[in-house]
């Protein structure tokens, strides 16, 4: 019987974390590398990924930074090919890249803003999952982890964001894209299960950046049962479980990491 420590060991395995240069992606990449995996972080901001990789290398972690636009199939395939060439295997794909382009409320929002938001989040996640699945299927193993959001199954209370200029970016287009990711995860899990590939989603709650308005952070804290907003490190345990053999019988699941925000 393997011990828990053995089940969490990722030595000899390789992983990709898109959007891994900062915030949530950086924390998840760090977690996988701390478990012994060779981690490739990728985003459109190649220089940022390279800088983050150097920082983590300084901590003794095996991390490489690569530029990649997740909405471009050729670039994603090239990223996966790079990992296969360098490491000979791909065990984990964390499709974390996301964001929003909506700067207006619905009456004034352009359809281009909607399309760009869906393309980056939902289409990008599909492309990354598809490319990873192609190399995982012959090996009959692998873990694909998508990133949803509490906004993927809950609407936003505008009163919580009254002094947050970027609130509009968490509006219906973003909610639609993240909701699509959650159900895409279930569909992928159903189709890829026979190949031994697990597909799960992590849906974070209020994890503010250092630049987030203090008033919004305080209102969020008061609305969370655990009485604090999250930090990027709060996702490290979630990705460790879903990526490693410790989560070997978990698939098609949406793991909500929100301090209890969504329970009431």
Short mmCIF file of C-alpha atoms in Angstrom, two decimals:
data_model
loop_
_atom_site.label_atom_id
_atom_site.label_comp_id
_atom_site.label_asym_id
_atom_site.label_seq_id
_atom_site.Cartn_x
_atom_site.Cartn_y
_atom_site.Cartn_z
CA UNK A 1 0.00 0.00 0.00
CA UNK A 2 1.50 3.37 -1.00
CA UNK A 3 1.79 6.05 1.66
CA UNK A 4 0.15 9.43 1.21
CA UNK A 5 3.55 10.97 0.61
CA UNK A 6 4.26 8.44 -2.13
CA UNK A 7 0.87 9.13 -3.73
CA UNK A 8 1.65 12.85 -3.86
CA UNK A 9 5.11 12.34 -5.36
CA UNK A 10 5.38 13.70 -8.90
CA UNK A 11 9.04 12.88 -9.46
CA UNK A 12 9.80 11.94 -13.05
CA UNK A 13 6.54 13.45 -14.32
CA UNK A 14 6.02 16.53 -16.44
CA UNK A 15 3.35 19.20 -16.42
CA UNK A 16 2.22 22.26 -18.34
CA UNK A 17 0.59 25.21 -16.58
CA UNK A 18 -0.76 27.84 -18.96
CA UNK A 19 -0.99 31.33 -17.57
CA UNK A 20 1.71 30.19 -15.17
CA UNK A 21 3.71 33.39 -15.03
CA UNK A 22 1.75 35.08 -12.27
CA UNK A 23 -0.88 34.85 -9.53
CA UNK A 24 -2.87 31.57 -9.54
CA UNK A 25 -0.87 29.94 -12.31
CA UNK A 26 2.43 30.67 -10.61
CA UNK A 27 1.23 29.10 -7.37
CA UNK A 28 -0.03 25.96 -9.09
CA UNK A 29 3.18 25.62 -11.12
CA UNK A 30 5.18 25.99 -7.95
CA UNK A 31 3.10 23.32 -6.21
CA UNK A 32 3.66 20.76 -8.97
CA UNK A 33 7.38 21.52 -9.10
CA UNK A 34 7.63 21.22 -5.30
CA UNK A 35 6.16 17.72 -5.69
CA UNK A 36 9.01 16.83 -8.03
CA UNK A 37 7.50 17.43 -11.47
CA UNK A 38 9.22 19.14 -14.37
CA UNK A 39 6.92 22.09 -15.04
CA UNK A 40 6.56 24.20 -18.17
CA UNK A 41 4.77 27.51 -17.65
CA UNK A 42 3.38 29.20 -20.74
CA UNK A 43 1.45 32.29 -21.73
CA UNK A 44 1.45 35.01 -24.37
CA UNK A 45 3.81 36.94 -22.11
CA UNK A 46 6.93 34.89 -22.78
CA UNK A 47 9.27 37.21 -20.90
CA UNK A 48 7.13 37.03 -17.76
CA UNK A 49 7.09 33.22 -17.92
CA UNK A 50 10.85 33.14 -18.32
CA UNK A 51 11.32 35.52 -15.37
CA UNK A 52 9.01 33.46 -13.17
CA UNK A 53 10.77 30.27 -14.22
CA UNK A 54 14.12 31.76 -13.23
CA UNK A 55 12.75 32.75 -9.83
CA UNK A 56 11.47 29.23 -9.20
CA UNK A 57 14.68 27.70 -10.49
CA UNK A 58 16.42 29.76 -7.82
CA UNK A 59 14.41 27.78 -5.27
CA UNK A 60 15.71 24.54 -6.72
CA UNK A 61 12.60 23.77 -8.78
CA UNK A 62 12.55 22.37 -12.32
CA UNK A 63 10.55 25.02 -14.17
CA UNK A 64 10.83 26.33 -17.73
CA UNK A 65 9.09 29.35 -19.26
CA UNK A 66 7.72 29.37 -22.81
CA UNK A 67 5.64 31.79 -24.87
CA UNK A 68 2.31 30.41 -26.12
CA UNK A 69 -1.05 31.83 -27.18
CA UNK A 70 -3.60 29.23 -26.03
CA UNK A 71 -6.10 30.35 -28.66
CA UNK A 72 -3.67 29.30 -31.40
CA UNK A 73 -3.77 25.54 -32.06
CA UNK A 74 -0.35 25.48 -33.73
CA UNK A 75 1.30 27.22 -30.77
CA UNK A 76 -0.32 24.88 -28.25
CA UNK A 77 0.69 21.83 -30.26
CA UNK A 78 4.24 23.20 -30.43
CA UNK A 79 4.23 23.63 -26.65
CA UNK A 80 3.12 20.03 -26.12
CA UNK A 81 5.70 18.84 -28.67
CA UNK A 82 8.41 20.74 -26.78
CA UNK A 83 7.50 18.96 -23.54
CA UNK A 84 7.42 15.59 -25.26
CA UNK A 85 10.82 16.26 -26.86
CA UNK A 86 12.42 17.49 -23.63
CA UNK A 87 10.82 15.06 -21.17
CA UNK A 88 9.34 12.26 -23.27
CA UNK A 89 5.99 12.42 -21.53
CA UNK A 90 3.17 14.76 -20.51
CA UNK A 91 1.37 13.80 -17.32
CA UNK A 92 -0.52 16.97 -16.41
CA UNK A 93 -2.07 19.83 -18.35
CA UNK A 94 -3.34 22.73 -16.24
CA UNK A 95 -5.38 24.93 -18.60
CA UNK A 96 -5.29 28.06 -16.48
CA UNK A 97 -5.03 30.90 -19.01
CA UNK A 98 -8.05 33.14 -18.86
CA UNK A 99 -9.36 36.64 -18.43
CA UNK A 100 -12.00 38.98 -19.74
CA UNK A 101 -12.27 41.81 -22.21
CA UNK A 102 -15.70 43.15 -21.28
CA UNK A 103 -15.48 46.85 -20.40
CA UNK A 104 -19.16 47.71 -20.67
CA UNK A 105 -22.48 46.56 -19.28
CA UNK A 106 -24.67 44.49 -21.58
CA UNK A 107 -26.52 47.33 -23.40
CA UNK A 108 -23.23 48.83 -24.58
CA UNK A 109 -20.95 45.77 -24.75
CA UNK A 110 -19.69 44.80 -28.18
CA UNK A 111 -20.05 41.27 -29.52
CA UNK A 112 -16.28 41.32 -30.08
CA UNK A 113 -15.75 41.63 -26.32
CA UNK A 114 -17.93 38.58 -25.79
CA UNK A 115 -16.16 36.56 -28.48
CA UNK A 116 -12.68 37.43 -27.21
CA UNK A 117 -13.62 36.48 -23.64
CA UNK A 118 -15.09 33.14 -24.72
CA UNK A 119 -12.15 32.49 -27.06
CA UNK A 120 -9.48 32.99 -24.40
CA UNK A 121 -11.26 31.10 -21.65
CA UNK A 122 -13.43 28.37 -23.18
CA UNK A 123 -11.87 27.86 -26.61
CA UNK A 124 -8.35 28.09 -25.19
CA UNK A 125 -9.18 25.48 -22.57
CA UNK A 126 -10.57 23.16 -25.23
CA UNK A 127 -7.49 23.56 -27.44
CA UNK A 128 -5.12 22.83 -24.53
CA UNK A 129 -7.18 19.82 -23.44
CA UNK A 130 -7.37 18.44 -26.97
CA UNK A 131 -3.64 18.78 -27.59
CA UNK A 132 -2.79 17.16 -24.26
CA UNK A 133 -5.27 14.33 -24.83
CA UNK A 134 -3.63 13.41 -28.14
CA UNK A 135 -0.36 12.50 -26.41
CA UNK A 136 -1.95 11.12 -23.24
CA UNK A 137 -4.35 8.71 -24.94
CA UNK A 138 -1.69 6.31 -26.31
CA UNK A 139 -0.16 6.15 -22.81
CA UNK A 140 -3.58 5.59 -21.23
CA UNK A 141 -2.87 7.98 -18.38
CA UNK A 142 -2.84 11.67 -17.57
CA UNK A 143 -4.58 14.47 -15.71
CA UNK A 144 -6.15 17.52 -17.34
CA UNK A 145 -7.12 20.31 -14.96
CA UNK A 146 -9.27 23.22 -16.12
CA UNK A 147 -9.92 26.49 -14.32
CA UNK A 148 -13.49 27.54 -13.80
CA UNK A 149 -14.68 30.10 -11.27
CA UNK A 150 -17.47 30.67 -8.80
CA UNK A 151 -18.70 32.99 -11.55
CA UNK A 152 -19.14 29.88 -13.68
CA UNK A 153 -22.16 28.82 -11.64
CA UNK A 154 -23.11 32.02 -9.78
CA UNK A 155 -23.90 35.49 -11.05
CA UNK A 156 -22.13 38.52 -9.60
CA UNK A 157 -23.75 40.77 -7.01
CA UNK A 158 -23.03 44.23 -8.40
CA UNK A 159 -23.24 45.72 -4.92
CA UNK A 160 -20.09 43.82 -3.95
CA UNK A 161 -18.14 45.54 -6.72
CA UNK A 162 -19.45 49.10 -6.57
CA UNK A 163 -16.01 50.72 -6.30
CA UNK A 164 -14.14 48.18 -8.40
CA UNK A 165 -13.64 49.60 -11.92
CA UNK A 166 -12.86 46.17 -13.38
CA UNK A 167 -16.14 44.63 -12.18
CA UNK A 168 -17.64 44.69 -15.65
CA UNK A 169 -15.01 42.17 -16.70
CA UNK A 170 -16.63 39.58 -14.45
CA UNK A 171 -20.00 40.07 -16.14
CA UNK A 172 -22.12 37.73 -18.31
CA UNK A 173 -19.51 37.00 -21.02
CA UNK A 174 -16.99 35.86 -18.40
CA UNK A 175 -19.67 33.94 -16.50
CA UNK A 176 -20.76 32.20 -19.70
CA UNK A 177 -17.19 31.23 -20.57
CA UNK A 178 -16.43 29.87 -17.11
CA UNK A 179 -19.74 28.01 -16.97
CA UNK A 180 -18.84 26.45 -20.30
CA UNK A 181 -15.49 25.31 -18.91
CA UNK A 182 -17.15 23.55 -15.98
CA UNK A 183 -19.40 21.50 -18.25
CA UNK A 184 -16.67 21.02 -20.85
CA UNK A 185 -14.74 19.36 -18.05
CA UNK A 186 -17.54 16.87 -17.47
CA UNK A 187 -17.79 16.11 -21.18
CA UNK A 188 -14.04 15.57 -21.52
CA UNK A 189 -14.00 13.35 -18.44
CA UNK A 190 -16.74 11.21 -19.98
CA UNK A 191 -14.98 10.85 -23.31
CA UNK A 192 -11.43 10.36 -22.03
CA UNK A 193 -12.13 8.14 -19.04
CA UNK A 194 -11.69 4.92 -21.01
CA UNK A 195 -8.12 6.02 -21.75
CA UNK A 196 -7.30 6.46 -18.08
CA UNK A 197 -7.25 10.24 -18.42
CA UNK A 198 -8.82 12.20 -15.59
CA UNK A 199 -10.31 15.64 -16.24
CA UNK A 200 -11.27 17.92 -13.36
CA UNK A 201 -12.00 21.60 -12.80
CA UNK A 202 -10.92 23.96 -10.03
CA UNK A 203 -13.28 26.89 -9.41
CA UNK A 204 -11.63 29.56 -7.26
CA UNK A 205 -13.52 32.15 -5.30
CA UNK A 206 -12.38 35.59 -4.18
CA UNK A 207 -8.58 35.54 -4.50
CA UNK A 208 -7.63 39.20 -4.91
CA UNK A 209 -4.43 40.46 -6.42
CA UNK A 210 -2.31 42.95 -4.51
CA UNK A 211 -3.79 45.74 -6.64
CA UNK A 212 -7.43 44.91 -5.79
CA UNK A 213 -9.42 47.69 -4.10
CA UNK A 214 -9.33 47.36 -0.29
CA UNK A 215 -13.04 48.11 0.05
CA UNK A 216 -13.91 45.21 -2.22
CA UNK A 217 -11.55 42.89 -0.32
CA UNK A 218 -13.21 43.80 2.98
CA UNK A 219 -16.75 43.30 1.65
CA UNK A 220 -15.69 39.94 0.25
CA UNK A 221 -14.14 38.92 3.56
CA UNK A 222 -17.38 39.66 5.40
CA UNK A 223 -19.35 37.52 2.93
CA UNK A 224 -17.09 34.47 3.27
CA UNK A 225 -17.83 31.93 6.04
CA UNK A 226 -14.11 31.42 6.74
CA UNK A 227 -13.83 35.19 7.19
CA UNK A 228 -10.93 35.79 4.85
CA UNK A 229 -10.34 36.16 1.14
CA UNK A 230 -8.17 33.57 -0.54
CA UNK A 231 -4.55 33.65 -1.57
CA UNK A 232 -2.96 32.00 -4.57
CA UNK A 233 -1.41 29.45 -2.21
CA UNK A 234 -4.91 28.20 -1.40
CA UNK A 235 -4.95 26.52 -4.82
CA UNK A 236 -1.73 24.57 -4.26
CA UNK A 237 -3.40 21.73 -2.37
CA UNK A 238 -6.23 21.49 -4.89
CA UNK A 239 -3.94 21.16 -7.89
CA UNK A 240 -1.67 18.76 -5.99
CA UNK A 241 -4.58 16.42 -5.32
CA UNK A 242 -6.03 16.50 -8.82
CA UNK A 243 -2.68 16.21 -10.60
CA UNK A 244 -1.16 13.39 -8.54
CA UNK A 245 -1.96 9.71 -8.00
CA UNK A 246 -3.63 10.80 -4.76
CA UNK A 247 -6.59 11.82 -6.92
CA UNK A 248 -6.54 8.68 -9.05
CA UNK A 249 -10.29 8.03 -8.70
CA UNK A 250 -11.47 11.61 -9.13
CA UNK A 251 -12.70 12.74 -12.53
CA UNK A 252 -15.40 15.02 -13.90
CA UNK A 253 -15.37 16.97 -10.64
CA UNK A 254 -15.60 20.72 -10.09
CA UNK A 255 -13.57 21.47 -6.96
CA UNK A 256 -14.78 24.76 -5.47
CA UNK A 257 -12.10 26.62 -3.51
CA UNK A 258 -13.88 29.70 -2.17
CA UNK A 259 -13.82 29.69 1.64
CA UNK A 260 -17.52 28.86 1.63
CA UNK A 261 -18.66 31.86 -0.45
CA UNK A 262 -21.04 29.75 -2.55
CA UNK A 263 -22.77 27.91 0.29
CA UNK A 264 -25.20 30.74 0.98
#
